[in-house]
Structures are given as C-alpha cells and as structure tokens.
Short mmCIF file of C-alpha atoms in Angstrom, two decimals:
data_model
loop_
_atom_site.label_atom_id
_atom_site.label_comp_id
_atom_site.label_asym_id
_atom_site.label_seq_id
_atom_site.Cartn_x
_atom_site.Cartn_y
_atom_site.Cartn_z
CA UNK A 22 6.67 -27.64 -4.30
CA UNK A 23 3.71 -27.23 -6.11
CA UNK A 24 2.58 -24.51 -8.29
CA UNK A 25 -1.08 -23.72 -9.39
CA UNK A 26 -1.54 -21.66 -12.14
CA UNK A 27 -5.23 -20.20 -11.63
CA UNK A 28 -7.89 -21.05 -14.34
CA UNK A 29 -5.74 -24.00 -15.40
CA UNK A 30 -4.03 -26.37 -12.92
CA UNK A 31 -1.75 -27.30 -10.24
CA UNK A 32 2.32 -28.33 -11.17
CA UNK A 33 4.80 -30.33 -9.22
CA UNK A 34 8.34 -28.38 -9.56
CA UNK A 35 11.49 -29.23 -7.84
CA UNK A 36 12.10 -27.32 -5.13
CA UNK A 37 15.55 -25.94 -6.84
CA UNK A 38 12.99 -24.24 -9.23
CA UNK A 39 11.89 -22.11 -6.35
CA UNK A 40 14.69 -19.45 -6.83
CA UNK A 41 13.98 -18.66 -10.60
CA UNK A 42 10.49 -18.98 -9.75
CA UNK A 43 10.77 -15.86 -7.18
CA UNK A 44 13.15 -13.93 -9.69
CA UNK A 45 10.56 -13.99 -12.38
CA UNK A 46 7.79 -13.60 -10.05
CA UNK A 47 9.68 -9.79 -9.02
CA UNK A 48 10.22 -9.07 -12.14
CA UNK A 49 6.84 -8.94 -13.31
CA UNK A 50 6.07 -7.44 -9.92
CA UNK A 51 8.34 -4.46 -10.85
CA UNK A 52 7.22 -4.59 -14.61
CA UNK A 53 3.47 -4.07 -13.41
CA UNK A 54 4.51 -1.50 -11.04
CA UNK A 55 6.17 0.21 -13.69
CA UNK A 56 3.07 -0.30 -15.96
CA UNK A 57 4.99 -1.74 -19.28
CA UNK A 58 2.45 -4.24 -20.74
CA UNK A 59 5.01 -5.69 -22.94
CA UNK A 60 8.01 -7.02 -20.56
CA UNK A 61 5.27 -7.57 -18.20
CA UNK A 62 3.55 -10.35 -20.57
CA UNK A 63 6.90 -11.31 -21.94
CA UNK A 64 8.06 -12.21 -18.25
CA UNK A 65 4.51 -13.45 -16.74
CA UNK A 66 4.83 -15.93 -20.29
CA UNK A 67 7.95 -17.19 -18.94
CA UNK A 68 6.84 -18.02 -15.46
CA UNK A 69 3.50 -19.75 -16.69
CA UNK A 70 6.18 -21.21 -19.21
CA UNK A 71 8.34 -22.39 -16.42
CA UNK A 72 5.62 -23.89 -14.38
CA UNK A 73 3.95 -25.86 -17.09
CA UNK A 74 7.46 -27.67 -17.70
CA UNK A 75 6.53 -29.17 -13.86
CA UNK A 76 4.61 -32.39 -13.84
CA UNK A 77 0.49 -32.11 -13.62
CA UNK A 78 -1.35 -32.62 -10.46
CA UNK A 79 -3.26 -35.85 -10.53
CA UNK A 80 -7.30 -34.80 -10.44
CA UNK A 81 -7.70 -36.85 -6.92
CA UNK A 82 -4.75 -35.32 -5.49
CA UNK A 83 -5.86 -32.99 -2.81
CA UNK A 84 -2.67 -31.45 -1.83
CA UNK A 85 -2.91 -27.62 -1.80
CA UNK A 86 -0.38 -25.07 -3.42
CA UNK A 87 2.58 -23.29 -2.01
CA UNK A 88 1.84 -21.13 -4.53
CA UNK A 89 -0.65 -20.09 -7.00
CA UNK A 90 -0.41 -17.54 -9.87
CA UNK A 91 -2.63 -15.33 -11.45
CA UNK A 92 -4.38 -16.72 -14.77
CA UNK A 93 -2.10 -16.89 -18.08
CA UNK A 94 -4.01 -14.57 -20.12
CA UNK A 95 -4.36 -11.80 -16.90
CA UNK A 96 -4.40 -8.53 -18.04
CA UNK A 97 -2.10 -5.61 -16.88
CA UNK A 98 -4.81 -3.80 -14.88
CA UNK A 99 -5.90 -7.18 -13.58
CA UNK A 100 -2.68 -8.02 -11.95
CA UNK A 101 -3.03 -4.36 -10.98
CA UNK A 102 -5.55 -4.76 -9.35
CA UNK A 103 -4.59 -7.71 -7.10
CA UNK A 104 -7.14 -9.98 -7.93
CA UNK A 105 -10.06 -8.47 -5.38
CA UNK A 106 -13.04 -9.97 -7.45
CA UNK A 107 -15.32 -11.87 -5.56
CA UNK A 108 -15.28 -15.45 -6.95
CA UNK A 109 -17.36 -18.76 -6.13
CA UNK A 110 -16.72 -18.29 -2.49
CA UNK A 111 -17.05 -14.37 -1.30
CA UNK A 112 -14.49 -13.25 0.30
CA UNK B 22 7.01 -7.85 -0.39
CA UNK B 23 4.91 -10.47 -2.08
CA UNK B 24 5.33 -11.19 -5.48
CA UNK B 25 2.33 -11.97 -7.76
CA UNK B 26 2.13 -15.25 -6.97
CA UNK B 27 1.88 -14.02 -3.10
CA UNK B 28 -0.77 -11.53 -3.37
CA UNK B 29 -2.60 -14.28 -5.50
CA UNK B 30 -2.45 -17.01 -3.23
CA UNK B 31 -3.30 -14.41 -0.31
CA UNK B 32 -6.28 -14.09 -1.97
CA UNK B 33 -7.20 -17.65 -2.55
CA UNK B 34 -6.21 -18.46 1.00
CA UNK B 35 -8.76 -16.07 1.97
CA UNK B 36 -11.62 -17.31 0.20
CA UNK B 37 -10.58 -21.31 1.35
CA UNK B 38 -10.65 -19.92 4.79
CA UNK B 39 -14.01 -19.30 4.44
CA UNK B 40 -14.58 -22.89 4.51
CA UNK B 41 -12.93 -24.12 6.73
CA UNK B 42 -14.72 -21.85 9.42
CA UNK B 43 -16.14 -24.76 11.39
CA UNK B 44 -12.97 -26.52 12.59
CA UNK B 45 -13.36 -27.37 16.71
CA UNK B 46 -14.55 -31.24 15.95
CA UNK B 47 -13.36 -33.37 13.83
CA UNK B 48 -16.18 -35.30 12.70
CA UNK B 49 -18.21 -32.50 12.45
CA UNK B 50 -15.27 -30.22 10.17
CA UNK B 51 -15.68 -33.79 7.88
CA UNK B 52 -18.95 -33.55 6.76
CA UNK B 53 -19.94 -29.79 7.03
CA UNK B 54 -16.76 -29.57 4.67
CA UNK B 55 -18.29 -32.46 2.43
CA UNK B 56 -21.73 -31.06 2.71
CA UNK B 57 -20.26 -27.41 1.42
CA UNK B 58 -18.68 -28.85 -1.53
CA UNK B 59 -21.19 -30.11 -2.81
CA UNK B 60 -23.49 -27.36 -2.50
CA UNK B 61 -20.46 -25.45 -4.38
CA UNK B 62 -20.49 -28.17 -6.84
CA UNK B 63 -24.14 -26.90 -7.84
CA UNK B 64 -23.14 -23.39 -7.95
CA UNK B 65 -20.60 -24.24 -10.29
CA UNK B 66 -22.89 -26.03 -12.50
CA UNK B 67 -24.72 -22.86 -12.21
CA UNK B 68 -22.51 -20.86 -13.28
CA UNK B 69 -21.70 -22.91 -16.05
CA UNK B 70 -25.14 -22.83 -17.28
CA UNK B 71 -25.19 -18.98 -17.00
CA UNK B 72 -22.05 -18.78 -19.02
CA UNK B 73 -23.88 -20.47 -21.64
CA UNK B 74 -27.44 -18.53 -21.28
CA UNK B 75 -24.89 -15.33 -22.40
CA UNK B 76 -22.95 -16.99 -24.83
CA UNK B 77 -26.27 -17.89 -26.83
CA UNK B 78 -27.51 -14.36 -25.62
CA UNK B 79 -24.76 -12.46 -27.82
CA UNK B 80 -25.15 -15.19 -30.42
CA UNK B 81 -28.43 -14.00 -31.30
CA UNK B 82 -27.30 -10.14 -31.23
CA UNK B 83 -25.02 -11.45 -34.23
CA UNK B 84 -27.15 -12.82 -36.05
CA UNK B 85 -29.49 -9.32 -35.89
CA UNK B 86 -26.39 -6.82 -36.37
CA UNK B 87 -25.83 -9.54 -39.65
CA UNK B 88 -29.79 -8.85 -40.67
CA UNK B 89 -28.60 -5.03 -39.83
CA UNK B 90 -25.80 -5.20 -42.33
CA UNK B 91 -27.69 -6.52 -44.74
CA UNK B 92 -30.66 -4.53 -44.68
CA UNK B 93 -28.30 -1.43 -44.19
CA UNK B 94 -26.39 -2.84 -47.42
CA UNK B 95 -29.73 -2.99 -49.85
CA UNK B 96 -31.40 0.64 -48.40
CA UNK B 97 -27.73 2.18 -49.19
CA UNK B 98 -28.58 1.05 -53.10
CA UNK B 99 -31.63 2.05 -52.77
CA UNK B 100 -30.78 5.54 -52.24
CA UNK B 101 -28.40 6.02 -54.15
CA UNK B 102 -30.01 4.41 -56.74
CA UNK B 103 -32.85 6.84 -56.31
CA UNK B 104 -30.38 9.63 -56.48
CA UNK B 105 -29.88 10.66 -52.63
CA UNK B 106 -26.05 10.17 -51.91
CA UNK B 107 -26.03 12.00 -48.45
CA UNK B 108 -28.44 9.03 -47.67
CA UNK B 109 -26.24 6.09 -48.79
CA UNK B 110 -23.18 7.78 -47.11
CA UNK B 111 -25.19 8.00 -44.31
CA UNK B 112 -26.67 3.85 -44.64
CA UNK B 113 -23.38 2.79 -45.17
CA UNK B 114 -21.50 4.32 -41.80
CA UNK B 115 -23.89 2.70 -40.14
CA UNK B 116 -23.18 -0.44 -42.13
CA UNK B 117 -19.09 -0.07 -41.35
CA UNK B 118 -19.95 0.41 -37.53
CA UNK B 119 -22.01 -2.48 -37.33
CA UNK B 120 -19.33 -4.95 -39.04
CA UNK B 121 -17.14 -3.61 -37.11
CA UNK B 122 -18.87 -4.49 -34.13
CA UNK B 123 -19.50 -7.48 -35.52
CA UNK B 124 -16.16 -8.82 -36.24
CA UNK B 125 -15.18 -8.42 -32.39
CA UNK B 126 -18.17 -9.94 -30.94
CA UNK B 127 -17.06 -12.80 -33.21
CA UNK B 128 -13.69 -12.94 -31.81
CA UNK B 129 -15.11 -12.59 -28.91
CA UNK B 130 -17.90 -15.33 -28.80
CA UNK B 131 -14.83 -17.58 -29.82
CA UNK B 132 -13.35 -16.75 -26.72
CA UNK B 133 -16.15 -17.57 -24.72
CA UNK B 134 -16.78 -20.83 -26.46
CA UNK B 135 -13.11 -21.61 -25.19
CA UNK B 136 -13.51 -20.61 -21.35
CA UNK B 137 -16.97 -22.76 -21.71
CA UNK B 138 -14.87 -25.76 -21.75
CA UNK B 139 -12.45 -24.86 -19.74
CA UNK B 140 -15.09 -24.61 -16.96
CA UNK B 141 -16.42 -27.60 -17.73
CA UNK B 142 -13.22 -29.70 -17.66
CA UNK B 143 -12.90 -27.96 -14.13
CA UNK B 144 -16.57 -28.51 -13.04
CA UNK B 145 -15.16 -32.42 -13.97
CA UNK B 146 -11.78 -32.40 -11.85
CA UNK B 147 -13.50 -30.77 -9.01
CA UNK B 148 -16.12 -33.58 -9.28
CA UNK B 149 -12.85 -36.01 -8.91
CA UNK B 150 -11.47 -34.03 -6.04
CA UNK B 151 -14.81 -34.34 -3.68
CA UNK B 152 -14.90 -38.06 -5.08
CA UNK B 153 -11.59 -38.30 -3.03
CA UNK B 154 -12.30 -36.12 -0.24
CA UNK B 155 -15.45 -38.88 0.53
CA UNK B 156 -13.70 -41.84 0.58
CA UNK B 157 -10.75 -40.14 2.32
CA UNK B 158 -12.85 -38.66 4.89
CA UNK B 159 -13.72 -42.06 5.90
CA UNK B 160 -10.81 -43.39 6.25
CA UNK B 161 -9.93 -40.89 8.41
CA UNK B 162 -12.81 -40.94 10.29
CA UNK B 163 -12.18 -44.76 10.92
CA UNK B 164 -7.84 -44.27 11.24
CA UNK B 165 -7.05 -41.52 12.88
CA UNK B 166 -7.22 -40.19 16.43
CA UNK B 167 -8.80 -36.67 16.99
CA UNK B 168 -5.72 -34.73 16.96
CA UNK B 169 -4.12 -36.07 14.11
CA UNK B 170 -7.40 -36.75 12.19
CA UNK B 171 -7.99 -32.70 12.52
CA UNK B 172 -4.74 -32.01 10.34
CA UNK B 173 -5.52 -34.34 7.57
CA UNK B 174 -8.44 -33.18 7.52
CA UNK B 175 -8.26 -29.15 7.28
CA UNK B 176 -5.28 -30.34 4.38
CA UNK B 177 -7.84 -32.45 2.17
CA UNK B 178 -10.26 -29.43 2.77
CA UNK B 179 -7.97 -26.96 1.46
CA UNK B 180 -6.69 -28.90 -1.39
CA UNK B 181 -10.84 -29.21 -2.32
CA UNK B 182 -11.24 -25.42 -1.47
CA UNK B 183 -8.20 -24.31 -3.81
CA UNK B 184 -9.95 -26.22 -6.76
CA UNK B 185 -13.16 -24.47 -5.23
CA UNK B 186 -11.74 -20.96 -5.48
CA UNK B 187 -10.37 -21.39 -8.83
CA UNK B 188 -12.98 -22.64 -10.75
CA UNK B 189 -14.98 -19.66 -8.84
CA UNK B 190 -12.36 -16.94 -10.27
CA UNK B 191 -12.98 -18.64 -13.94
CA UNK B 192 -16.33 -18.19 -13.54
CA UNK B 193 -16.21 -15.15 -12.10
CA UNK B 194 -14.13 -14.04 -15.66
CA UNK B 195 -16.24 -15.37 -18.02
CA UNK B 196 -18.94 -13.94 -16.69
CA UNK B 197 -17.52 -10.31 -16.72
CA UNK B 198 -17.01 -11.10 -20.09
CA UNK B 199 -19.94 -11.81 -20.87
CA UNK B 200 -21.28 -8.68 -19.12
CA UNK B 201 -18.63 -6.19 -21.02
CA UNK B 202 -19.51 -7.91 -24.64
CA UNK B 203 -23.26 -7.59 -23.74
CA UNK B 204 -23.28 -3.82 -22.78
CA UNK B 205 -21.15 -2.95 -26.13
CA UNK B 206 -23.84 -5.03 -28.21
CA UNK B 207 -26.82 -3.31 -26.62
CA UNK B 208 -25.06 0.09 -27.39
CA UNK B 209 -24.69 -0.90 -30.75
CA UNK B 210 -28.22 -2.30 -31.24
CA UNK B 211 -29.40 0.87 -30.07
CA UNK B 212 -27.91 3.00 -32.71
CA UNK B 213 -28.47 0.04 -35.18
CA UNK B 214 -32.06 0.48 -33.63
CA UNK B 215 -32.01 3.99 -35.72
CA UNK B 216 -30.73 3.13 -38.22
CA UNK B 217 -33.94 2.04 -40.78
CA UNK B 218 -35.03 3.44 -44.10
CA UNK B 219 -37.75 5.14 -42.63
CA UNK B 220 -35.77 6.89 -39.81
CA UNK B 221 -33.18 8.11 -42.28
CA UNK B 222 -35.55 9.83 -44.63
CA UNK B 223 -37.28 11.46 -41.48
CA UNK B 224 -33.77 12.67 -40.49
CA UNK B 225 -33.89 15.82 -42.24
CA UNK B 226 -31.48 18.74 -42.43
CA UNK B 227 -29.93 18.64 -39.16
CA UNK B 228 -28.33 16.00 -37.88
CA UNK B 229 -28.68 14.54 -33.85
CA UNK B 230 -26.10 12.86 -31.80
CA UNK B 231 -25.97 9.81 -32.80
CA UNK B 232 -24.98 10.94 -36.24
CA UNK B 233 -22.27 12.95 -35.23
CA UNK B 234 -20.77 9.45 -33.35
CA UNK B 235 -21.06 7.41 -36.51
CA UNK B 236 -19.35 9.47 -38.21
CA UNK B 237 -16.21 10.02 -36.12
CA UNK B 238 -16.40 5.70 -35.42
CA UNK B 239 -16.99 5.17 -38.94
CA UNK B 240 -13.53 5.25 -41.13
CA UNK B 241 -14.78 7.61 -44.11
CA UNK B 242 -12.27 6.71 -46.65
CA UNK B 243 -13.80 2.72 -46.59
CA UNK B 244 -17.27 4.66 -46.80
CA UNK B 245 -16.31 6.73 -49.51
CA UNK B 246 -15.15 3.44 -51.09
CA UNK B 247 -17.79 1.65 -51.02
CA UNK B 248 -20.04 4.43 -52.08
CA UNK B 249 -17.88 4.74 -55.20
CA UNK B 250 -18.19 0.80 -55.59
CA UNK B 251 -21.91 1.17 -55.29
CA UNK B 252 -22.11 3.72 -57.76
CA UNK B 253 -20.14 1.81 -60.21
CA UNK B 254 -22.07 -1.05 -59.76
CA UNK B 255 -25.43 0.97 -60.36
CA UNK B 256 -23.92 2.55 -63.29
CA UNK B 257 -25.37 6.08 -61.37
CA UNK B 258 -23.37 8.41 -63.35
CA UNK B 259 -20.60 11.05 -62.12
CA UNK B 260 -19.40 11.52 -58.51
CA UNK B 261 -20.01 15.41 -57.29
CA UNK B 262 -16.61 17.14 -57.32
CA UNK B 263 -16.65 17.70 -53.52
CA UNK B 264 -15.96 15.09 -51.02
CA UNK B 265 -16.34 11.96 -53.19
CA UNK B 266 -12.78 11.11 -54.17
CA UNK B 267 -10.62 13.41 -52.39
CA UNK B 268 -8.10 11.20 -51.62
CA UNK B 269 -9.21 7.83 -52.59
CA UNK B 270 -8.30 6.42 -55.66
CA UNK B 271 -10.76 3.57 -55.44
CA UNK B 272 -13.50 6.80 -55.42
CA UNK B 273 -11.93 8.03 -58.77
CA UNK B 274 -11.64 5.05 -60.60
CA UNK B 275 -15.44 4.27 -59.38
CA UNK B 276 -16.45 7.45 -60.88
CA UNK B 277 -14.29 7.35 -63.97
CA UNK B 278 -15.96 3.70 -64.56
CA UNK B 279 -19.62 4.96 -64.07
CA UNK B 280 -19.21 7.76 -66.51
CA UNK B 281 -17.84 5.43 -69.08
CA UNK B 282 -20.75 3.37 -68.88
CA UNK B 283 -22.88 6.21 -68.84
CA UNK B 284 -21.75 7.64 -72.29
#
C-alpha cells in the first residue's frame, strides 16, 4: 500500500503494516478528540515514524495513495480542524 | 469512522476531483489534464515566489526592531544619565518587548527558510511527475483502446493531482505563516513606532494605553536589572528606596556598586 505523508512524500509499506497503521491512526483520532497535545504528538510521531521506515516513492511514479496523512509538524487545532484550508486547487 | 489519515485523504480526494472534471473522452481527459498541470505548475512557482517576497518582507522588520533596540538602548542612558529614571524604565520595556519580539521572528524566519526549500524540492518532483504524465500520455494515446486507455488515464491524473494538492497545502501553510508572523511584527512596529526620545518626553504625567501593555508584556524584574546595570555602568549614584531593588539582587548590588564609586 502506499502511504503519503502530506508536505513530504509518498511510502511503499507492506500491506501487513496496514493493521498497526489503523491502530495508531485511532489513537490519535481519540487523543485529538480528547484534546491532549502530548499523547497526541507522541502517537502522530510514531505513525509518521512508522511510515518513513516504508520505502520512498520514485519522483516519476504516478501511482496515487491509499492513504495520506496530515503533515508531521500539524498542530492539535489543525488536525482539529480537519484540514478545510483551501490549497493550490479550491475545493 | 475515519481516522486522520481518512478525513485527510477525503480532503485531498476532493481537491484531485476537481481535476479530473472533464473525463467523457479520452483524448480529450489527456491533454486538458496535461494542459491543467502545467498551468498549476506556474501557480506553484507563484507561490513559491510569494513565500519568498514575505520571508524578505519580515527580514527587513528585523533588521528595524534591531535599529529599535539599539536606539531604545542609547536614549535609556541618556536619560538616566540626565537624571530621569521613570524615563529609562520606561525606554527599556520597550527595549525588552522588542527583543522579545525579536527573538521569535528569528525562530521564526528560520522556519520559513526551511519550508522555502521544502517547496522548492516539491515544485522539482512535481516537475518530474508531469515529465512522466507526457510521455505516458502518449503511449497511451498510441496503446490503448478507449475503454482501457480511460482508466490509465484518470490513475496517472490522480497520482499528478495528489502531488498537485500537496504541494498546494504546503503552500497554503507557509503562507499563513507568513501572514500570522507579519500581523505580530506590524503590531509591534506600531508600538515600537512610539516609542522615540521625543515621544517619551512628550508623554507626560499620565500614561495612555499602550503604556499600560508594555508594562504588563514587559518582565519588570529584567527591567529593573538592567536599569541597575545601567546605573552602575554610568556611575549615577544611589537607587531611590522604592521600587528599584525590591526583590532583585542584581538591583542591589548595582546600587551598592554605584555608590561606591560615587564616594
């Protein structure tokens, strides 16, 4: 599967990754919920953490992720707030 | 129940959508796709550029708060030196705010610097990407048959829209960044703005607004400090028994040094 963290890059993981992916993913779902900045960073570092062990994206790849997470230095409000901005290409 | 990574790609997938409105032919799909990303290439090179515009923007508010501290630095002797203490005190809050703020726009010029290159390694692997999507869109053109050539296609699109998206949502960030540093600087340029030799003598008895905000951002115990240092420094003789030195021993010693070199 592949994994794109946003700001930074896509990742190739094994599909077997898929279930600690989705348990770390909840957890900082429920830690953001629950608004505690700390486990929230300390879990979102471990999923950026476990996608970055995957193997880069080549540059002329033009595969799209099965799933893309929120940029590693996101704020608490900013996952919050679902990500709503605008960007290059309005939504 | 999406996680983060749901809601995020949800949001993505929205925005690649977008450009892949235009998908009943083929051929056509092809190169209004190609045509859009490289319009979106120039918008990205855009951005980039306005990134910087701000970056060198706040860089010269530094270098004037640095003037500020300077300047705020030499009138605070002045006074003092020419006996007016509630002048000084008042110099050198305005001297703490201002290094204050300068010590985070620092930090946070550094951090701009940082998402500057970021962008521009981006700007470079999205210039790879639509590199690909040309030659691949040929192939396809010349390969596949319509039905089959419409799935490779709307995949190679989305691949080149995800990259599109992204670099859009890091641009989008630094740019808010950019907006939020320059808002604090203006603030701060303003009350800097009031802050000369001439406005402070005009100042008077009673004290306005502005004042009263220095003060309560300003950490009195490093003004009182430094006042004390100043004094010492100028040899201006003893601290007044009041405020000067009420908890500070740095304040005390200052004062203890000055009337030593008085005598």
């Amino acid at each position: 599967m592949i994994v794109r963290i946003a700001t930074e890059g896509q990742y190739e993981l094994a599909d077997g990754e898929r279930a600690s992916l989705n348990e770390l993913d909840n957890e900082a779902v429920s830690a953001c919920q629950a608004g505690d900045e700390p486990r929230f960073k300390r879990t979102f570092t471990n999923l950026i953490d476990l996608v970055r062990q995957g193997q880069p994206v080549g540059d002329d790849d033009l595969r799209p992720s099965d799933l893309i997470l929120p940029p590693p230095d996101v704020s608490l409000d900013e996952a919050k707030a679902d990500f709503s901005g605008e960007g290059l290409i309005p939504g | 129940m999406p996680g983060l990574s749901g809601r995020m790609s949800t949001v993505i997938k929205a925005k690649i959508s977008k450009l892949l409105d235009r998908a009943e032919d083929p051929s056509e799909t092809l190169e209004y796709s190609y045509q859009k990303q490289i319009e979106l290439l120039q918008n990205v090179k855009k951005g980039i550029a306005d990134v910087v515009t701000s970056k060198k923007r706040l860089q010269l508010q530094e270098q004037k708060l640095r003037d500020q501290v300077v300047k705020l630095d030499t009138q605070a002797r002045q006074a003092l030196a020419a006996g007016n203490e509630e002048l000084a005190r008042t110099a050198l809050e305005r001297k703490n705010v201002a290094q204050t703020e300068l010590q985070s726009l620092d930090t946070q010029v550094a951090q701009l610097e940082q998402q500057q290159e970021q962008m521009t390694a981006s700007e470079q692997k999205l210039r790879t990407k639509i590199e690909q999507f040309r030659s691949k869109k040929e192939v396809i053109k010349a390969q596949y048959s319509a039905a089959e050539a419409q799935v490779r296609i709307s995949e190679a699109a989305t691949g080149v829209g995800e990259e599109m998206a992204d670099v859009g949502l890091a641009m989008q960030r630094a740019l808010d960044k950019t907006e939020n540093m320059k808002a604090r600087a203006d603030a701060v340029q303003e009350l800097e703005a009031a802050g000369t030799f001439e406005d402070l003598t005009a100042l008077g008895p009673g004290e306005d607004d502005i004042d009263r905000q220095l003060r309560q951002l300003s950490s009195s115990s490093e003004v009182d400090a430094e006042l004390a240092k100043i004094k010492a420094e100028l040899g201006a003789g003893a601290a007044p028994a009041g405020e000067l030195g009420a908890g500070t021993s740095g304040a005390g010693a200052g004062a203890e040094q000055s009337e030593g070199q008085a005598s």
